[in-house]
Coordinates of C-alpha atoms in Angstrom, one line a residue:
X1 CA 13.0 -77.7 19.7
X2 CA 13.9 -74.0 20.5
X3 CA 11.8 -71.6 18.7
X4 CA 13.3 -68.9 17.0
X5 CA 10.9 -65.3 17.5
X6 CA 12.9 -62.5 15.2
X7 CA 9.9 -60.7 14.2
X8 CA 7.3 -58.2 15.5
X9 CA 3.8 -59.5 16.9
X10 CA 1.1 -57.1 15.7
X11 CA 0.6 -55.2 18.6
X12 CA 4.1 -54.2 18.9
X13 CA 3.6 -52.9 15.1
X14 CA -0.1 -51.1 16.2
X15 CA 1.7 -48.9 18.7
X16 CA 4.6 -48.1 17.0
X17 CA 2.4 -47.1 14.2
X18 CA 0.3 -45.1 16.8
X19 CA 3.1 -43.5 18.3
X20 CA 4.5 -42.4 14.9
X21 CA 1.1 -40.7 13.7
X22 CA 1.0 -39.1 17.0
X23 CA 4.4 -37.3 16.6
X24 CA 3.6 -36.5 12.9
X25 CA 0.6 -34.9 13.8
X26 CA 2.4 -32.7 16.5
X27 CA 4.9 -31.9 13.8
X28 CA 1.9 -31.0 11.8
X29 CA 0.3 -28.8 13.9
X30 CA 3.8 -26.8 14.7
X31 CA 4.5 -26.5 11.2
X32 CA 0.8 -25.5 10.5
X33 CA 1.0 -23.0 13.1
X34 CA 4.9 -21.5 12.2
X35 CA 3.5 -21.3 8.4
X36 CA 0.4 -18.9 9.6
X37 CA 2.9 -17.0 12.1
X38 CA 5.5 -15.9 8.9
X39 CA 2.3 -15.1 6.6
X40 CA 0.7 -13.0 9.0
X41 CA 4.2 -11.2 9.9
X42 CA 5.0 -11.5 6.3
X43 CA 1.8 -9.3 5.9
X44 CA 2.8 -6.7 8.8
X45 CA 6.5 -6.1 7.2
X46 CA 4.4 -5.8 3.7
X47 CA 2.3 -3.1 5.0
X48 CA 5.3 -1.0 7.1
X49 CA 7.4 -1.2 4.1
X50 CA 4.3 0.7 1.2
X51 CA 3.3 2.9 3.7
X52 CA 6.8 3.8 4.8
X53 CA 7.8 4.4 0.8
X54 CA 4.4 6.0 -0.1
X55 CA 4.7 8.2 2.9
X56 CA 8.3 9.4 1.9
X57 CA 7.7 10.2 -1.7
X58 CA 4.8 12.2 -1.5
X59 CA 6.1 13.8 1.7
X60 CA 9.2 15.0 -0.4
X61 CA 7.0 16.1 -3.2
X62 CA 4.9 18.1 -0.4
X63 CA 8.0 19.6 1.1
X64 CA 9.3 21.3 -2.4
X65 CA 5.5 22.2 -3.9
X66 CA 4.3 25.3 -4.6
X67 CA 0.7 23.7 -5.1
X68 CA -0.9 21.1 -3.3
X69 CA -4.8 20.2 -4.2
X70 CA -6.3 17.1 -3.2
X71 CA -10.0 16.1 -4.0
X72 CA -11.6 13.4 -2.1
X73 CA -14.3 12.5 -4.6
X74 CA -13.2 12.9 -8.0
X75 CA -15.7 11.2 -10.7
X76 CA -14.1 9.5 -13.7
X77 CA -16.5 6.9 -15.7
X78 CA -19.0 6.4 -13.0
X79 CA -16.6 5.5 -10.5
X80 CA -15.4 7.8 -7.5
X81 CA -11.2 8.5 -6.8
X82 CA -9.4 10.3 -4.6
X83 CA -6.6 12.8 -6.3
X84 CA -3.6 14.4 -5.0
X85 CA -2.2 17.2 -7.1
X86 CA 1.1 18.3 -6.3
X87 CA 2.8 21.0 -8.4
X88 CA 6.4 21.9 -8.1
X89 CA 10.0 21.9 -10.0
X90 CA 10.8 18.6 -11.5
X91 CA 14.4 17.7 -13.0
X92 CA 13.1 20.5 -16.1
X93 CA 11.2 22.5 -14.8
X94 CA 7.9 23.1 -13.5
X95 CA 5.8 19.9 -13.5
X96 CA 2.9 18.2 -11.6
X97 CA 2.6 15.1 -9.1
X98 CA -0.9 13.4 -9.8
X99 CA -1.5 10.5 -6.5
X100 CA -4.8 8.8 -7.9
X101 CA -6.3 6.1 -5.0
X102 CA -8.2 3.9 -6.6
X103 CA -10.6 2.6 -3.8
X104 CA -11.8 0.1 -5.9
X105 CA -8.2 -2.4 -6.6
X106 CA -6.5 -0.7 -3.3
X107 CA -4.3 0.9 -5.4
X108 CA -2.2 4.6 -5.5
X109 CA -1.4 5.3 -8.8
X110 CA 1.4 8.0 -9.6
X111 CA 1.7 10.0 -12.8
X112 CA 4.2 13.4 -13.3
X113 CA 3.4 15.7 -16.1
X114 CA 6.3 18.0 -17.0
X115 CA 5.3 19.0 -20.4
X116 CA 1.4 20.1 -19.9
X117 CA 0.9 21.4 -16.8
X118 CA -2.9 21.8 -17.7
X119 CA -3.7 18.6 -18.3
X120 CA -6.9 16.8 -17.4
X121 CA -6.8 15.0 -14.4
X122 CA -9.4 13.0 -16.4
X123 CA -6.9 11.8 -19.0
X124 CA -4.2 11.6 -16.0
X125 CA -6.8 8.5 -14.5
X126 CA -7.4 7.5 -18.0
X127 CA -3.4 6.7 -18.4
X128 CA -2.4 5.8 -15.2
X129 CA -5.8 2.8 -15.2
X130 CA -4.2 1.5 -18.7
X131 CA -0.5 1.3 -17.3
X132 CA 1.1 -0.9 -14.8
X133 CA 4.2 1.2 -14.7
X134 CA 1.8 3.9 -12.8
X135 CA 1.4 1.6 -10.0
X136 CA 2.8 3.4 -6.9
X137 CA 1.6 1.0 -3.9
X138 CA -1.0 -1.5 -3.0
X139 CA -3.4 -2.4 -0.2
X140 CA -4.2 1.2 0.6
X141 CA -8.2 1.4 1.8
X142 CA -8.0 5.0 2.7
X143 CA -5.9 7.7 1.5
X144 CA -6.5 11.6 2.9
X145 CA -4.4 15.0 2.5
X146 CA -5.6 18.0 4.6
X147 CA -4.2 21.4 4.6
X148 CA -3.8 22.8 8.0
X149 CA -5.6 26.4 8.3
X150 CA -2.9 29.4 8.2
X151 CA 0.2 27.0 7.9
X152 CA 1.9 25.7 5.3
X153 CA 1.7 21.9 6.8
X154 CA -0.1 19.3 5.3
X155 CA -1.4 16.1 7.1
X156 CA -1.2 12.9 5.0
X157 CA -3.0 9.8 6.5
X158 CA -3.5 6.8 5.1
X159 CA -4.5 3.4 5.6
X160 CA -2.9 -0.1 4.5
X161 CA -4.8 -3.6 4.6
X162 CA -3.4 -7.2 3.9
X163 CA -4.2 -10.7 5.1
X164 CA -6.6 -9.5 7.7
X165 CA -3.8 -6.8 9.0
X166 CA -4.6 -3.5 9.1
X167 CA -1.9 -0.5 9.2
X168 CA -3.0 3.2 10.0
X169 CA -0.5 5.8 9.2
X170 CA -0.4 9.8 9.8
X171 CA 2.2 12.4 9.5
X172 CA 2.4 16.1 9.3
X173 CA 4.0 17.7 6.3
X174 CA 5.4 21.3 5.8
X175 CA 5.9 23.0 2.5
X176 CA 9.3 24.9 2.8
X177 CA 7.8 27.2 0.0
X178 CA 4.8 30.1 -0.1
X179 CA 1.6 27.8 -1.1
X180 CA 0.0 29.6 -3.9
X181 CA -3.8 29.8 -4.0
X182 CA -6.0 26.9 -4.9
X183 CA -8.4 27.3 -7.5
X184 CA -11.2 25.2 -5.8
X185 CA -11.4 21.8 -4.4
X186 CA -10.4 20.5 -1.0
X187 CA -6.6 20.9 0.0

C-alpha cells in the first residue's frame, strides 16, 4: 500500500515560519527607520517654512517704519519677554507692530494697534497671552533685533527648535525711511 504524503512535516512549517518573521522584521526595521527619516525632515521643512514667514513680515514692517524699539527683557507678571516695537503707516494710518517672544511656550506673538498708538505694551502682552488669533509662529527659542550704529539697518536673528532640530536664522534689514529717535530701551 502506497502512502499518500500531501502535507507539511513540522520542520518544513518551523522554517517557513522562521523565514517569514525574518523578512517581517526587516520590513520592520525599514519602515521604522523611513517613519523617523520623514519626521525628522518633516521637522527641518517645519522650521524653514516659520522662520522664512516670520523673517518676511517683520522684515517688511522694518523696511516701511519710522520707529523700531526692541527690548530684550521686558517684565509682565513676573515673567521676562522679549518685544519688538515697530511703528509705521498701516492701511489708516499711523499704527504700531508689537512682536512679543514668549520664551516660555516658544512662541512670537503679533498684535497692530492703529487706534492708540500709546498703548501699554503691558496690556499689548495681556491681549495677545489671552488670544490665539495673536499667534504669529512657533518653536522660536531665541528672538533678537539690533540696530546697527549710524545706519538705518536692523539685524534680525532668530532661532527655531523642533524634534531635536535646530534652525539659526539672521538677516540684515534697512529702513527706507529717516529712523526717528528712541525714547529709551535697546533698538
Amino acid at each position: 500500500m502506497a502512502e499518500d504524503n500531501k502535507g507539511y512535516t513540522l520542520i518544513e512549517l518551523i522554517v517557513s515560519i522562521l523565514v517569514s518573521s525574518i523578512v517581517l522584521l526587516a520590513l520592520l526595521g525599514f519602515l521604522v527607520a523611513a517613519t523617523k527619516s520623514y519626521r525628522l525632515s518633516n521637522a527641518e521643512v517645519t522650521l524653514q517654512l516659520e522662520s522664512q514667514v516670520t523673517s518676511n513680515q517683520i522684515g517688511e514692517r522694518i523696511i516701511a517704519s519710522k520707529k523700531v524699539e526692541f527690548n530684550s527683557c521686558y517684565m509682565y507678571m513676573g515673567e521676562m519677554y522679549k518685544v519688538l516695537v515697530i511703528s509705521g503707516m498701516g492701511e489708516s494710518g499711523e499704527c504700531n507692530y508689537f512682536y512679543i517672544h514668549n520664551k516660555k511656550r516658544n512662541e512670537l506673538l503679533f498684535a497692530k494697534e492703529e487706534e492708540d498708538l500709546n498703548i501699554e505694551i503691558d496690556s499689548v502682552i495681556g491681549t495677545c497671552l489671552n488670544n490665539q488669533e495673536s499667534l504669529l509662529t512657533r518653536f522660536i527659542t531665541d528672538f533678537d533685533v539690533k540696530a546697527i550704529a549710524g545706519t538705518y539697518l536692523y539685524q534680525l536673528s532668530m532661532t527655531f527648535e523642533c524634534d531635536g532640530r535646530t534652525f539659526i536664522t539672521s538677516q540684515n534689514i534697512s529702513s527706507r525711511n529717516e529712523q526717528e529717535e528712541t525714547a529709551g530701551g535697546e533698538t
